[in-house]
Each structure stands twice: as C-alpha cells, then as structure tokens.
Short mmCIF file of C-alpha atoms in Angstrom, two decimals:
data_model
loop_
_atom_site.label_atom_id
_atom_site.label_comp_id
_atom_site.label_asym_id
_atom_site.label_seq_id
_atom_site.Cartn_x
_atom_site.Cartn_y
_atom_site.Cartn_z
CA UNK M 847 84.07 18.12 94.19
CA UNK M 848 85.22 15.50 91.71
CA UNK M 849 89.05 15.22 91.44
CA UNK M 850 90.51 14.68 87.89
CA UNK M 851 93.33 12.16 87.60
CA UNK M 852 96.12 12.64 85.04
CA UNK M 853 99.22 10.92 84.30
CA UNK M 854 102.58 12.58 84.06
CA UNK M 855 105.00 11.95 81.17
CA UNK M 856 108.65 12.38 80.64
CA UNK M 857 109.58 16.14 80.91
CA UNK M 858 106.26 17.45 81.47
CA UNK M 859 105.95 20.92 82.35
CA UNK M 860 103.09 20.60 84.91
CA UNK M 861 100.54 23.17 84.33
CA UNK M 862 97.32 23.45 86.64
CA UNK M 863 94.57 24.72 84.58
CA UNK M 864 91.50 24.01 86.88
CA UNK M 865 92.17 25.19 90.34
CA UNK M 866 90.08 25.19 93.45
CA UNK M 867 88.94 28.72 95.16
CA UNK M 868 92.21 28.49 97.28
CA UNK M 869 94.50 28.35 94.08
CA UNK M 870 95.19 24.58 94.64
CA UNK M 871 95.05 22.31 91.45
CA UNK M 872 91.93 20.03 91.19
CA UNK M 873 94.08 17.58 89.32
CA UNK M 874 95.86 14.60 90.85
CA UNK M 875 98.96 13.73 88.91
CA UNK M 876 99.82 10.19 88.81
CA UNK M 877 103.52 8.86 88.57
CA UNK M 878 105.31 5.98 89.55
CA UNK M 879 107.72 7.55 91.73
CA UNK M 880 108.16 10.72 93.64
CA UNK M 881 111.34 12.00 95.15
CA UNK M 882 111.05 14.65 97.69
CA UNK M 883 114.56 16.49 97.62
CA UNK M 884 117.08 16.81 95.02
CA UNK M 885 120.67 16.67 96.65
CA UNK M 886 122.75 13.57 95.86
CA UNK M 887 120.60 10.90 97.22
CA UNK M 888 117.32 12.51 95.53
CA UNK M 889 118.47 13.05 92.26
CA UNK M 890 120.46 9.88 92.08
CA UNK M 891 117.52 7.85 92.87
CA UNK M 892 115.57 10.03 90.27
CA UNK M 893 118.12 9.09 87.74
CA UNK M 894 118.44 5.57 88.19
CA UNK M 895 114.72 4.98 88.53
CA UNK M 896 114.15 6.90 85.10
CA UNK M 897 116.83 4.76 83.62
CA UNK M 898 114.81 1.79 84.65
CA UNK M 899 111.74 2.97 82.90
CA UNK M 900 109.86 4.48 85.74
CA UNK M 901 108.20 7.76 85.72
CA UNK M 902 109.64 9.87 88.06
CA UNK M 903 108.40 13.20 89.51
CA UNK M 904 111.29 15.09 91.70
CA UNK M 905 110.33 17.78 93.86
CA UNK M 906 113.01 20.45 95.11
CA UNK M 907 112.22 23.74 96.70
CA UNK M 908 116.08 24.93 96.08
CA UNK M 909 118.46 24.02 93.17
CA UNK M 910 118.98 20.35 92.54
CA UNK M 911 122.24 19.06 93.60
CA UNK M 912 121.50 20.08 97.18
CA UNK M 913 123.95 21.06 99.95
CA UNK M 914 126.70 18.90 98.58
CA UNK M 915 127.05 20.77 95.22
CA UNK M 916 126.02 24.42 96.20
CA UNK M 917 127.52 24.75 99.69
CA UNK M 918 129.36 21.68 100.54
CA UNK M 919 131.48 18.91 98.80
CA UNK M 920 132.12 20.81 95.68
CA UNK M 921 132.73 24.52 96.66
CA UNK M 922 134.57 23.47 99.65
CA UNK M 923 136.87 21.13 97.67
CA UNK M 924 137.43 23.75 95.08
CA UNK M 925 138.62 26.39 97.80
CA UNK M 926 140.75 23.40 99.28
CA UNK M 927 142.58 23.12 96.00
CA UNK M 928 143.13 26.91 96.02
CA UNK M 929 144.57 26.32 99.53
CA UNK M 930 146.85 23.68 98.44
CA UNK M 931 148.19 25.99 95.81
CA UNK M 932 148.87 28.60 98.22
CA UNK M 933 150.63 26.11 100.48
CA UNK M 934 152.66 24.69 97.49
CA UNK M 935 154.05 28.25 97.10
CA UNK M 936 155.44 28.23 100.63
CA UNK M 937 156.91 24.84 100.40
CA UNK M 938 158.71 25.76 96.98
CA UNK M 939 160.26 28.64 98.58
CA UNK M 940 161.07 27.27 102.08
CA UNK M 941 162.08 23.43 100.95
CA UNK M 942 162.85 23.34 97.36
CA UNK M 943 164.69 26.53 96.89
CA UNK M 944 162.12 27.83 94.38
CA UNK M 945 162.16 31.69 94.79
CA UNK M 946 158.39 32.06 94.56
CA UNK M 947 156.39 34.55 96.36
CA UNK M 948 152.65 35.05 96.94
CA UNK M 949 151.64 38.82 96.71
CA UNK M 950 147.94 38.25 97.84
CA UNK M 951 144.96 35.92 97.37
CA UNK M 952 142.35 37.72 95.05
CA UNK M 953 139.15 36.75 96.96
CA UNK M 954 136.74 37.63 94.13
CA UNK M 955 138.63 35.85 91.45
CA UNK M 956 138.94 32.83 93.85
CA UNK M 957 135.09 32.76 94.25
CA UNK M 958 134.42 33.40 90.77
CA UNK M 959 136.40 30.26 89.96
CA UNK M 960 134.46 27.94 92.71
CA UNK M 961 131.23 29.35 91.38
CA UNK M 962 132.03 28.50 87.84
CA UNK M 963 132.82 24.99 88.77
CA UNK M 964 129.76 24.72 90.75
CA UNK M 965 127.61 26.26 88.05
CA UNK M 966 129.02 23.83 85.20
CA UNK M 967 128.18 20.95 87.77
CA UNK M 968 124.76 22.35 88.28
CA UNK M 969 123.93 22.44 84.74
CA UNK M 970 125.19 19.02 84.19
CA UNK M 971 123.00 17.57 86.86
CA UNK M 972 120.06 19.66 85.18
CA UNK M 973 120.94 18.24 81.92
CA UNK M 974 120.91 14.61 83.17
CA UNK M 975 117.58 15.05 84.97
CA UNK M 976 116.18 16.34 81.50
CA UNK M 977 117.70 13.69 79.24
CA UNK M 978 116.55 10.93 81.71
CA UNK M 979 112.99 12.24 81.59
CA UNK M 980 112.62 13.21 85.18
CA UNK M 981 109.85 15.82 85.94
CA UNK M 982 111.44 18.32 88.13
CA UNK M 983 109.09 20.27 90.16
CA UNK M 984 110.40 23.35 91.42
CA UNK M 985 108.81 23.49 94.98
CA UNK M 986 108.80 21.86 98.22
CA UNK M 987 106.47 19.11 99.06
CA UNK M 988 104.95 17.24 101.97
CA UNK M 989 103.37 14.02 102.56
CA UNK M 990 99.52 13.94 102.46
CA UNK M 991 99.38 10.03 102.63
CA UNK M 992 101.33 6.83 102.40
CA UNK M 993 101.29 7.41 98.43
CA UNK M 994 100.42 11.00 98.15
CA UNK M 995 102.26 14.43 98.23
CA UNK M 996 101.32 17.99 97.82
CA UNK M 997 103.82 20.45 96.63
CA UNK M 998 103.94 24.01 98.09
CA UNK M 999 102.32 25.48 95.03
CA UNK M 1000 99.28 23.47 95.49
CA UNK M 1001 99.92 20.42 93.13
CA UNK M 1002 98.79 16.95 94.19
CA UNK M 1003 100.60 13.72 93.15
CA UNK M 1004 99.99 9.98 93.54
CA UNK M 1005 102.70 7.64 93.15
CA UNK M 1006 101.91 4.21 92.27
CA UNK M 1007 105.43 2.40 93.13
CA UNK M 1008 106.54 4.42 96.09
CA UNK M 1009 107.64 7.81 97.61
CA UNK M 1010 111.52 8.49 98.42
CA UNK M 1011 112.36 10.92 101.35
CA UNK M 1012 115.80 12.97 100.56
CA UNK M 1013 115.17 16.24 102.24
CA UNK M 1014 118.91 16.12 103.46
CA UNK M 1015 120.13 17.78 106.58
CA UNK M 1016 121.15 21.39 107.82
CA UNK M 1017 123.87 22.66 110.08
CA UNK M 1018 123.25 22.12 113.98
CA UNK M 1019 123.09 25.72 115.49
CA UNK M 1020 124.07 26.43 119.14
CA UNK M 1021 121.67 28.63 120.86
CA UNK M 1022 122.62 32.12 121.35
CA UNK M 1023 125.23 31.78 118.36
CA UNK M 1024 122.57 32.16 115.49
CA UNK M 1025 124.59 32.59 112.18
CA UNK M 1026 124.78 35.78 110.56
CA UNK M 1027 126.78 34.94 107.74
CA UNK M 1028 129.85 37.34 108.78
CA UNK M 1029 130.81 37.02 112.10
CA UNK M 1030 129.20 33.71 113.08
CA UNK M 1031 129.06 31.28 110.21
CA UNK M 1032 128.31 27.54 109.64
CA UNK M 1033 129.56 25.08 106.88
CA UNK M 1034 126.86 26.25 104.71
CA UNK M 1035 127.91 29.79 104.76
CA UNK M 1036 131.49 29.88 105.69
CA UNK M 1037 132.69 29.96 102.09
CA UNK M 1038 130.45 32.78 101.05
CA UNK M 1039 131.27 35.04 103.77
CA UNK M 1040 132.96 38.12 102.86
CA UNK M 1041 136.77 38.06 102.56
CA UNK M 1042 139.31 36.17 104.28
CA UNK M 1043 139.42 36.72 108.17
CA UNK M 1044 142.67 37.05 109.94
CA UNK M 1045 141.53 34.92 112.78
CA UNK M 1046 139.03 32.02 113.04
CA UNK M 1047 137.83 29.91 115.77
CA UNK M 1048 136.36 26.50 114.73
CA UNK M 1049 133.90 24.71 116.89
CA UNK M 1050 133.84 21.10 115.96
CA UNK M 1051 136.47 18.80 115.22
CA UNK M 1052 134.79 16.16 112.72
CA UNK M 1053 135.76 16.12 109.12
CA UNK M 1054 134.04 19.40 108.25
CA UNK M 1055 135.33 21.36 111.11
CA UNK M 1056 139.01 20.05 110.30
CA UNK M 1057 138.57 21.05 106.69
CA UNK M 1058 137.67 24.47 107.31
CA UNK M 1059 140.29 24.78 109.86
CA UNK M 1060 142.97 23.73 107.26
CA UNK M 1061 141.51 25.95 104.46
CA UNK M 1062 141.68 29.09 106.67
CA UNK M 1063 145.21 28.44 107.94
CA UNK M 1064 146.27 28.04 104.54
CA UNK M 1065 144.81 31.41 103.73
CA UNK M 1066 146.97 32.83 106.31
CA UNK M 1067 144.47 33.20 109.46
CA UNK M 1068 145.60 32.27 112.99
CA UNK M 1069 143.11 29.26 113.51
CA UNK M 1070 141.86 27.89 116.80
CA UNK M 1071 140.10 24.38 116.37
CA UNK M 1072 137.83 23.13 119.43
CA UNK M 1073 136.56 19.78 119.91
CA UNK M 1074 134.84 18.47 122.98
CA UNK M 1075 135.87 14.80 122.21
CA UNK M 1076 139.36 13.60 123.42
CA UNK M 1077 140.50 13.70 119.96
CA UNK M 1078 139.65 15.12 116.49
CA UNK M 1079 137.82 12.86 113.83
CA UNK M 1080 136.52 10.89 116.71
CA UNK M 1081 134.82 8.38 114.34
CA UNK M 1082 138.44 7.29 112.94
CA UNK M 1083 141.12 5.10 114.22
CA UNK M 1084 142.92 6.67 117.10
CA UNK M 1085 146.11 6.43 115.18
CA UNK M 1086 144.37 8.49 112.40
CA UNK M 1087 143.64 11.26 114.90
CA UNK M 1088 146.84 11.29 116.31
CA UNK M 1089 148.81 11.79 113.02
CA UNK M 1090 146.22 14.25 111.84
CA UNK M 1091 146.48 16.35 115.09
CA UNK M 1092 150.45 16.25 114.40
CA UNK M 1093 150.10 17.72 111.04
CA UNK M 1094 147.81 20.37 111.80
CA UNK M 1095 149.88 21.42 114.78
CA UNK M 1096 152.96 21.58 112.39
CA UNK M 1097 150.98 24.01 110.34
CA UNK M 1098 150.38 26.24 113.19
CA UNK M 1099 146.55 25.42 113.93
CA UNK M 1100 146.10 25.56 117.53
CA UNK M 1101 144.16 22.23 118.58
CA UNK M 1102 142.29 21.99 121.72
CA UNK M 1103 140.52 18.51 122.25
CA UNK M 1104 138.55 17.61 125.40
CA UNK M 1105 137.56 21.15 125.31
CA UNK M 1106 134.05 22.87 125.64
CA UNK M 1107 132.52 26.14 124.72
CA UNK M 1108 131.61 27.95 127.96
CA UNK M 1109 130.39 31.06 126.00
CA UNK M 1110 130.82 33.44 123.39
CA UNK M 1111 129.67 37.03 122.73
CA UNK M 1112 129.86 39.13 119.34
CA UNK M 1113 131.90 42.37 119.63
CA UNK M 1114 130.05 45.39 118.67
CA UNK M 1115 130.32 46.72 115.19
CA UNK M 1116 131.18 43.40 113.59
CA UNK M 1117 134.29 43.24 115.45
CA UNK M 1118 134.65 39.44 115.72
CA UNK M 1119 133.59 37.06 118.54
CA UNK M 1120 135.09 36.57 122.09
CA UNK M 1121 134.90 32.95 123.28
CA UNK M 1122 135.45 31.43 126.66
CA UNK M 1123 136.78 27.80 126.26
CA UNK M 1124 137.19 25.21 129.25
CA UNK M 1125 140.23 23.05 128.16
CA UNK M 1126 140.90 19.46 128.90
CA UNK M 1127 142.65 20.38 132.08
CA UNK M 1128 139.87 22.55 133.27
CA UNK M 1129 141.44 25.77 132.81
CA UNK M 1130 139.44 28.59 131.18
CA UNK M 1131 140.96 30.22 128.44
CA UNK M 1132 139.68 33.38 126.29
CA UNK M 1133 139.95 33.35 122.55
CA UNK M 1134 139.44 36.19 120.28
CA UNK M 1135 138.67 35.81 116.65
CA UNK M 1136 137.21 37.64 113.80
CA UNK M 1137 135.01 34.73 112.60
CA UNK M 1138 133.48 31.89 114.68
CA UNK M 1139 132.75 28.87 112.57
CA UNK M 1140 130.25 26.57 114.00
CA UNK M 1141 130.83 23.01 112.75
CA UNK M 1142 129.05 20.63 115.60
CA UNK M 1143 127.16 18.49 113.34
CA UNK M 1144 124.20 18.55 111.28
CA UNK M 1145 120.59 17.74 111.92
CA UNK M 1146 118.16 15.81 109.65
CA UNK M 1147 115.46 18.14 107.78
CA UNK M 1148 112.06 16.79 108.38
CA UNK M 1149 110.19 19.82 109.52
CA UNK M 1150 107.16 20.53 107.04
CA UNK M 1151 107.52 17.10 105.54
CA UNK M 1152 103.98 15.81 106.74
CA UNK M 1153 105.36 12.56 108.17
CA UNK M 1154 102.53 12.07 110.44
CA UNK M 1155 100.15 12.12 107.57
CA UNK M 1156 101.58 9.06 106.08
CA UNK M 1157 102.15 7.30 109.47
CA UNK M 1158 105.60 8.19 109.96
CA UNK M 1159 107.78 9.39 112.93
CA UNK M 1160 111.30 10.55 113.66
CA UNK M 1161 113.50 8.94 116.22
CA UNK M 1162 114.87 10.55 119.25
CA UNK M 1163 117.76 12.32 117.07
CA UNK M 1164 115.37 13.11 114.48
CA UNK M 1165 116.09 10.65 111.89
CA UNK M 1166 113.57 8.76 109.75
CA UNK M 1167 114.63 5.09 110.40
CA UNK M 1168 114.21 2.44 107.86
CA UNK M 1169 112.30 -0.90 109.02
CA UNK M 1170 114.28 -2.77 106.48
CA UNK M 1171 117.78 -1.81 105.87
CA UNK M 1172 118.13 -4.10 103.03
CA UNK M 1173 115.47 -2.00 100.99
CA UNK M 1174 115.70 1.38 103.23
CA UNK M 1175 112.10 1.12 103.26
CA UNK M 1176 110.21 2.65 106.28
CA UNK M 1177 107.47 0.97 108.57
CA UNK M 1178 105.08 2.52 105.93
CA UNK M 1179 105.20 0.34 102.70
CA UNK M 1180 106.55 2.16 99.71
CA UNK M 1181 108.10 5.04 101.51
CA UNK M 1182 111.80 4.84 101.34
CA UNK M 1183 114.63 7.10 102.93
CA UNK M 1184 118.20 7.81 101.28
CA UNK M 1185 120.74 10.32 102.50
CA UNK M 1186 120.91 12.41 105.79
CA UNK M 1187 117.46 11.35 106.83
CA UNK M 1188 118.94 7.77 107.82
CA UNK M 1189 120.32 7.18 111.15
CA UNK M 1190 123.79 5.30 111.49
CA UNK M 1191 125.14 3.11 110.19
CA UNK M 1192 124.65 5.36 107.31
CA UNK M 1193 127.54 7.77 107.30
CA UNK M 1194 125.74 10.96 106.00
CA UNK M 1195 128.23 11.14 103.07
CA UNK M 1196 127.55 12.19 99.56
CA UNK M 1197 128.82 9.06 98.01
CA UNK M 1198 126.75 6.93 100.33
CA UNK M 1199 123.73 8.68 99.21
CA UNK M 1200 124.18 7.94 95.88
CA UNK M 1201 124.70 4.15 96.63
CA UNK M 1202 121.33 4.34 98.69
CA UNK M 1203 119.44 6.08 95.72
CA UNK M 1204 120.81 3.21 93.49
CA UNK M 1205 119.35 0.49 95.89
CA UNK M 1206 115.81 2.22 96.36
CA UNK M 1207 115.49 2.91 92.71
CA UNK M 1208 116.26 -0.63 91.82
CA UNK M 1209 114.04 -1.87 94.56
CA UNK M 1210 111.03 0.17 93.50
CA UNK M 1211 111.84 -1.06 89.90
CA UNK M 1212 111.72 -4.68 91.01
CA UNK M 1213 115.40 -5.18 90.06
CA UNK M 1214 117.48 -7.29 92.48
CA UNK M 1215 120.09 -5.03 94.40
CA UNK M 1216 122.40 -5.80 97.19
CA UNK M 1217 122.18 -3.52 100.34
CA UNK M 1218 124.76 -0.86 100.82
CA UNK M 1219 127.65 -2.36 102.73
CA UNK M 1220 128.26 0.59 105.02
CA UNK M 1221 131.57 -0.83 106.33
CA UNK M 1222 133.09 -0.57 102.74
CA UNK M 1223 132.17 3.03 102.13
CA UNK M 1224 135.14 5.15 102.20
CA UNK M 1225 135.53 8.07 104.57
CA UNK M 1226 137.61 10.94 103.63
CA UNK M 1227 138.50 14.37 105.34
CA UNK M 1228 140.05 16.87 102.82
CA UNK M 1229 142.42 18.61 105.13
CA UNK M 1230 146.09 18.96 104.75
CA UNK M 1231 147.01 16.28 105.81
CA UNK M 1232 144.14 14.31 104.53
CA UNK M 1233 142.56 11.53 106.02
CA UNK M 1234 140.98 8.30 104.34
CA UNK M 1235 139.69 5.05 105.95
CA UNK M 1236 137.40 2.25 104.93
CA UNK M 1237 136.25 -0.62 107.20
CA UNK M 1238 136.67 -1.00 110.89
CA UNK M 1239 139.15 0.88 113.29
CA UNK M 1240 141.34 -1.33 115.43
CA UNK M 1241 139.20 -0.50 118.39
CA UNK M 1242 135.92 -1.50 116.57
CA UNK M 1243 137.38 -4.69 115.64
CA UNK M 1244 138.76 -5.77 119.17
CA UNK M 1245 135.03 -4.74 120.41
CA UNK M 1246 133.60 -7.17 118.02
CA UNK M 1247 135.90 -9.81 119.37
CA UNK M 1248 138.23 -10.42 116.21
CA UNK M 1249 141.66 -11.75 116.86
CA UNK M 1250 143.16 -8.63 115.31
CA UNK M 1251 146.66 -8.06 113.71
CA UNK M 1252 147.83 -4.57 113.05
CA UNK M 1253 150.40 -3.19 110.72
CA UNK M 1254 151.29 0.09 110.00
CA UNK M 1255 154.14 2.38 108.66
CA UNK M 1256 154.85 6.12 108.04
CA UNK M 1257 154.68 7.44 104.72
CA UNK M 1258 158.04 8.72 104.93
CA UNK M 1259 159.29 5.07 104.73
CA UNK M 1260 158.88 5.35 101.19
CA UNK M 1261 160.83 7.51 98.78
CA UNK M 1262 157.56 9.45 97.54
CA UNK M 1263 156.72 10.10 100.88
CA UNK M 1264 160.09 11.79 101.59
CA UNK M 1265 159.41 13.69 98.36
CA UNK M 1266 156.26 15.19 99.63
CA UNK M 1267 157.82 15.63 103.26
CA UNK M 1268 154.38 15.99 104.73
CA UNK M 1269 154.46 12.82 107.23
CA UNK M 1270 151.60 10.49 107.62
CA UNK M 1271 150.95 6.82 107.57
CA UNK M 1272 149.40 3.69 106.45
CA UNK M 1273 147.61 1.34 109.00
CA UNK M 1274 145.79 -1.80 108.26
CA UNK M 1275 143.76 -4.07 110.55
CA UNK M 1276 143.07 -7.58 109.91
CA UNK M 1277 141.50 -10.82 111.33
CA UNK M 1278 144.57 -13.21 112.29
CA UNK M 1279 144.68 -15.87 109.54
CA UNK M 1280 141.83 -14.06 107.83
CA UNK M 1281 140.33 -10.99 105.76
CA UNK M 1282 141.21 -7.44 106.10
CA UNK M 1283 139.12 -5.65 108.34
CA UNK M 1284 140.18 -1.89 107.82
CA UNK M 1285 142.61 0.37 106.21
CA UNK M 1286 143.59 4.02 107.59
CA UNK M 1287 145.43 6.32 105.91
CA UNK M 1288 147.06 9.94 106.67
CA UNK M 1289 149.17 12.13 104.42
CA UNK M 1290 149.13 13.94 101.23
CA UNK M 1291 146.64 12.59 98.45
CA UNK M 1292 145.55 9.97 100.50
CA UNK M 1293 141.76 10.83 99.35
CA UNK M 1294 142.86 9.22 95.99
CA UNK M 1295 144.62 6.16 97.32
CA UNK M 1296 141.59 4.78 99.17
CA UNK M 1297 139.82 3.17 96.26
CA UNK M 1298 142.07 0.18 96.37
CA UNK M 1299 141.65 -0.42 99.92
CA UNK M 1300 137.74 0.10 99.43
CA UNK M 1301 137.99 -2.89 97.08
CA UNK M 1302 140.10 -4.85 99.48
CA UNK M 1303 138.02 -4.34 102.45
CA UNK M 1304 134.65 -4.90 100.10
CA UNK M 1305 135.79 -8.07 98.59
CA UNK M 1306 136.95 -9.73 101.88
CA UNK M 1307 140.56 -9.96 100.50
CA UNK M 1308 143.10 -11.31 102.81
CA UNK M 1309 146.67 -9.71 103.14
CA UNK M 1310 148.35 -12.57 101.03
CA UNK M 1311 145.80 -11.60 98.16
CA UNK M 1312 147.08 -8.04 98.04
CA UNK M 1313 150.61 -8.93 98.50
CA UNK M 1314 150.89 -10.54 95.30
CA UNK M 1315 149.95 -7.21 93.57
CA UNK M 1316 152.87 -5.07 92.64
CA UNK M 1317 152.50 -1.40 93.54
CA UNK M 1318 154.27 1.12 91.15
CA UNK M 1319 157.46 2.74 92.27
CA UNK M 1320 157.93 5.23 93.47
CA UNK M 1321 154.40 6.30 94.59
CA UNK M 1322 152.88 6.88 97.91
CA UNK M 1323 150.70 3.63 97.27
CA UNK M 1324 153.39 1.48 97.57
CA UNK M 1325 153.50 2.27 101.37
CA UNK M 1326 149.95 0.38 101.28
CA UNK M 1327 151.60 -2.53 99.47
CA UNK M 1328 154.46 -2.74 101.76
CA UNK M 1329 152.16 -3.22 105.01
CA UNK M 1330 150.28 -5.81 103.13
CA UNK M 1331 153.48 -7.81 102.26
CA UNK M 1332 154.74 -7.38 105.72
CA UNK M 1333 151.29 -8.92 107.23
CA UNK M 1334 151.79 -11.52 104.55
CA UNK M 1335 155.21 -12.32 105.90
CA UNK M 1336 156.92 -11.14 102.65
CA UNK M 1337 158.04 -7.66 103.70
CA UNK M 1338 161.19 -6.03 102.26
CA UNK M 1339 161.38 -2.95 104.30
CA UNK M 1340 159.51 -3.77 107.49
CA UNK M 1341 160.66 -6.36 110.11
#
C-alpha cells in the first residue's frame, strides 16, 4: 500500500479522505513539531514554537489547558479567593467591629463564578492557539517511532524537528480508596463534588492538601489534616512548616504530622468515611468525616503513550527522564519532555512547565535558550496563611557545605503585618560574604511578594545589593527589606 505524504499548514482542519479498511488514514501528515498533551507545558511549547515560525500540531484528547486550567490551579484559586472573602467577614466582625454577618454560601453561585473564570481562560487559550496557527487535533496520541505519531482517531503524523511529550500527571490513588466523586475525592474532583461537607479528612500535607484543608475550613467544615512526614510541606524550610502549622491550628484545623492511615471504610448510604490513623506517638485514632480528600501526590501519565515504539522507557518512579537537561531532550534525539513527566529537579509546577516549554520550543527552532534554573523557580502554597519560597532551604544550603548566614523576622514586626494580624515571617538564607541562596515567606498575600525574591536569587544578588533599595512603607514587603538591611549590617528595627 502506498502512503501519501501531505504537509500540514497553519489552522488546518485535518480531514482524512482516504482511509484504509480499518478506518485509519492512508496519509502521513508532515509537520515540524508535534506536541502530545495540551496542558500548560504543552500549549506553552506550541505557542512559542509557532511564534518562531515552526509548523506545530498539538494533540489533546481533553480540553486544552489541562489539569491546571480545568481541575487544578485556576478553579482552586478561584475557590480560595471565595474562602478569603468568607474569612474576611469573620475578621471584620471579630477584630474590627464591623457588624457583618454571613448568612450562607450559595454553592451553585460560587461554582458558577468559578466555571465562568475557567471558561473564559479556556476560550483565551483556544484563541491564542488559533491565532498562532497551531493545528489542534482533538484526540489522544501515541508514538509509533522516534519521529512519528498516530492519534486515537487513526491519523498519522511525522515531525521533521521533533516531538514534545507533555501528557502531565494524575492524582495518586490509594488501593481500596478509589474516588467516587462524593465521599472519597482527589484534587481533580474535590471542587466538583456536590455541596460543602460539614467535615473533611485530608490525607497529604503537601501544597495541595494544605490548600484544600484551608478552603474547607474557611467554608465552615471541621478539618483534620494528616501528613506522614514529620512536618507539613516537607520540601520547604523547616521554619516555613512551623509557622504554617501554627497558622492552620489557630484557625481550628487539626494537624497530625508523622501520622499514617491504617485503614478507612465508607459508611453505607453515602454516610461519609471512618478512618483509623496511627499518630506520631503510635496511638490509634478513629476519625469520622463526611468526605475523605486524598492528596498524597501525583503520578506521570504515560500509559498508552507508546514510549517503547520510540525506544524510550520510564524510570522507577514513572518519569521520562531527559538525557540532556539543558535541552530537556531524552536519550532519543528529537524527543523532548516538559511538565509533570519530568523527574526532580523539575518541580511539577505550572509556571515551571511554561519555562520548560519555552526552552524546548526555542531548542527545536535552533534559538539559543538558557536552561531552566529550578532553584530560582518560586514555590507557593495558596492557603491561609500562604507560603512562598525560592531557592535553597537552610538545611539544603548546609548540606551543600555553604557557610550559611540566616536572618528572619516576624511579619508582625512591621506595621502592615500588625494590620493584617495573621502572623507569618520572612527568612533569608545567604552565603556568608556572598550571594542570597534562598528566601522563605509565610503570611497573608506572600504569593504576591515572592517575585522580588525570585529576582534576588536568580540574579545572584548579595544582601548589600538588596539593602540599598527602598521598600514602600507601610507594606508587608518592607519586612523583606528589613531582613536584608540587617544582613548588610544596616538594620533599623533588628539588632
């Protein structure tokens, strides 16, 4: 059988006119770049590659935007904003004498606003892809060779420049606790479960688990947060964890660290769950909750991707590791990886995957591009209180044999921190006589404060470099400035 070869052009609606007996196309469609997966890493790669003049095909079986836009980052932050408004009513009444009351939360109205925000963002991504000339194939895809792909609807593609794998991740499921979307949920479906539960047991004290625990507590639920490690957000600085736990407990969240789930059963007739948890002291504790939210990590999605056909394998954790991190290129030349398929030091963060997409697109276009500096990628937990960090923790800096100098101060040491009254802190880790290695924040709105510290760490600034810049007064950010002033020997309010 002869196979016809056709070129794909911008905004092609790809039609298979000649099909074989099994319904598959006889044509091989040739393009420059094929991206499999339309999440942040995938569509970011596609947009940048198209802007550089490459012909791009993006294959996505679901909606472009991926988990971040439709089930994760965007809807969860919309709901967390609503939670902040609810908390503000309580603060107005209890702290400021504003006689405000909260009658109820209209769940349908709240979710309608959330869905409108997601929908408008989705339309924006679709519009950007169309305007850029990216050909979007509404289908899953699998590799059939190092430069070839077949979509689930039978179309065949060849990439002259390369293929980008961007299929993302899914929540890790605990055996025996398969999600049902109502009683047992994951981060993918927690926001879409019916109504607001009166009590929630959250398994997993990483950023996702902490955010969902925070949201449900703001909405009035009794919340128990269980983490197997000895502290919450265990990848962050120990002082970040300590201040975060203090803030969550102050809000009434029951935090159990060093604790493990021994077992859980669903109550009949949708009556919630009953879990047995072994605490850090070895005691068994029974916890009943209307909803169990499993947030124990995510796993890469590689099933059905056809890696073996291209000569690729996954590592023991299921990641597709690059052979060249400076190009995010695998051991098979021309196949690159972005997003959640990457192992550490990639962070599994949406903004990191955008940076990875830029790097890969520019590499495929032959444009010089600096590797992603993962140490300078900010990490944020959007709970109440929030955490934000960039660079090395104090422990990591010492493990790498730096001669470390550390300075910290509570946010309430500055006037604006007293106004907010939510506690928190700023901590800076620096090399003695040298550059800033890490900045760590806990408190209100610190997600909006981390950009300055990202530049400080990313540009290898020294404390004296930062100390000569004036921070506005009164702001929360002046606490950052004060810490650097003290490290530079010029502190006003610290000794």
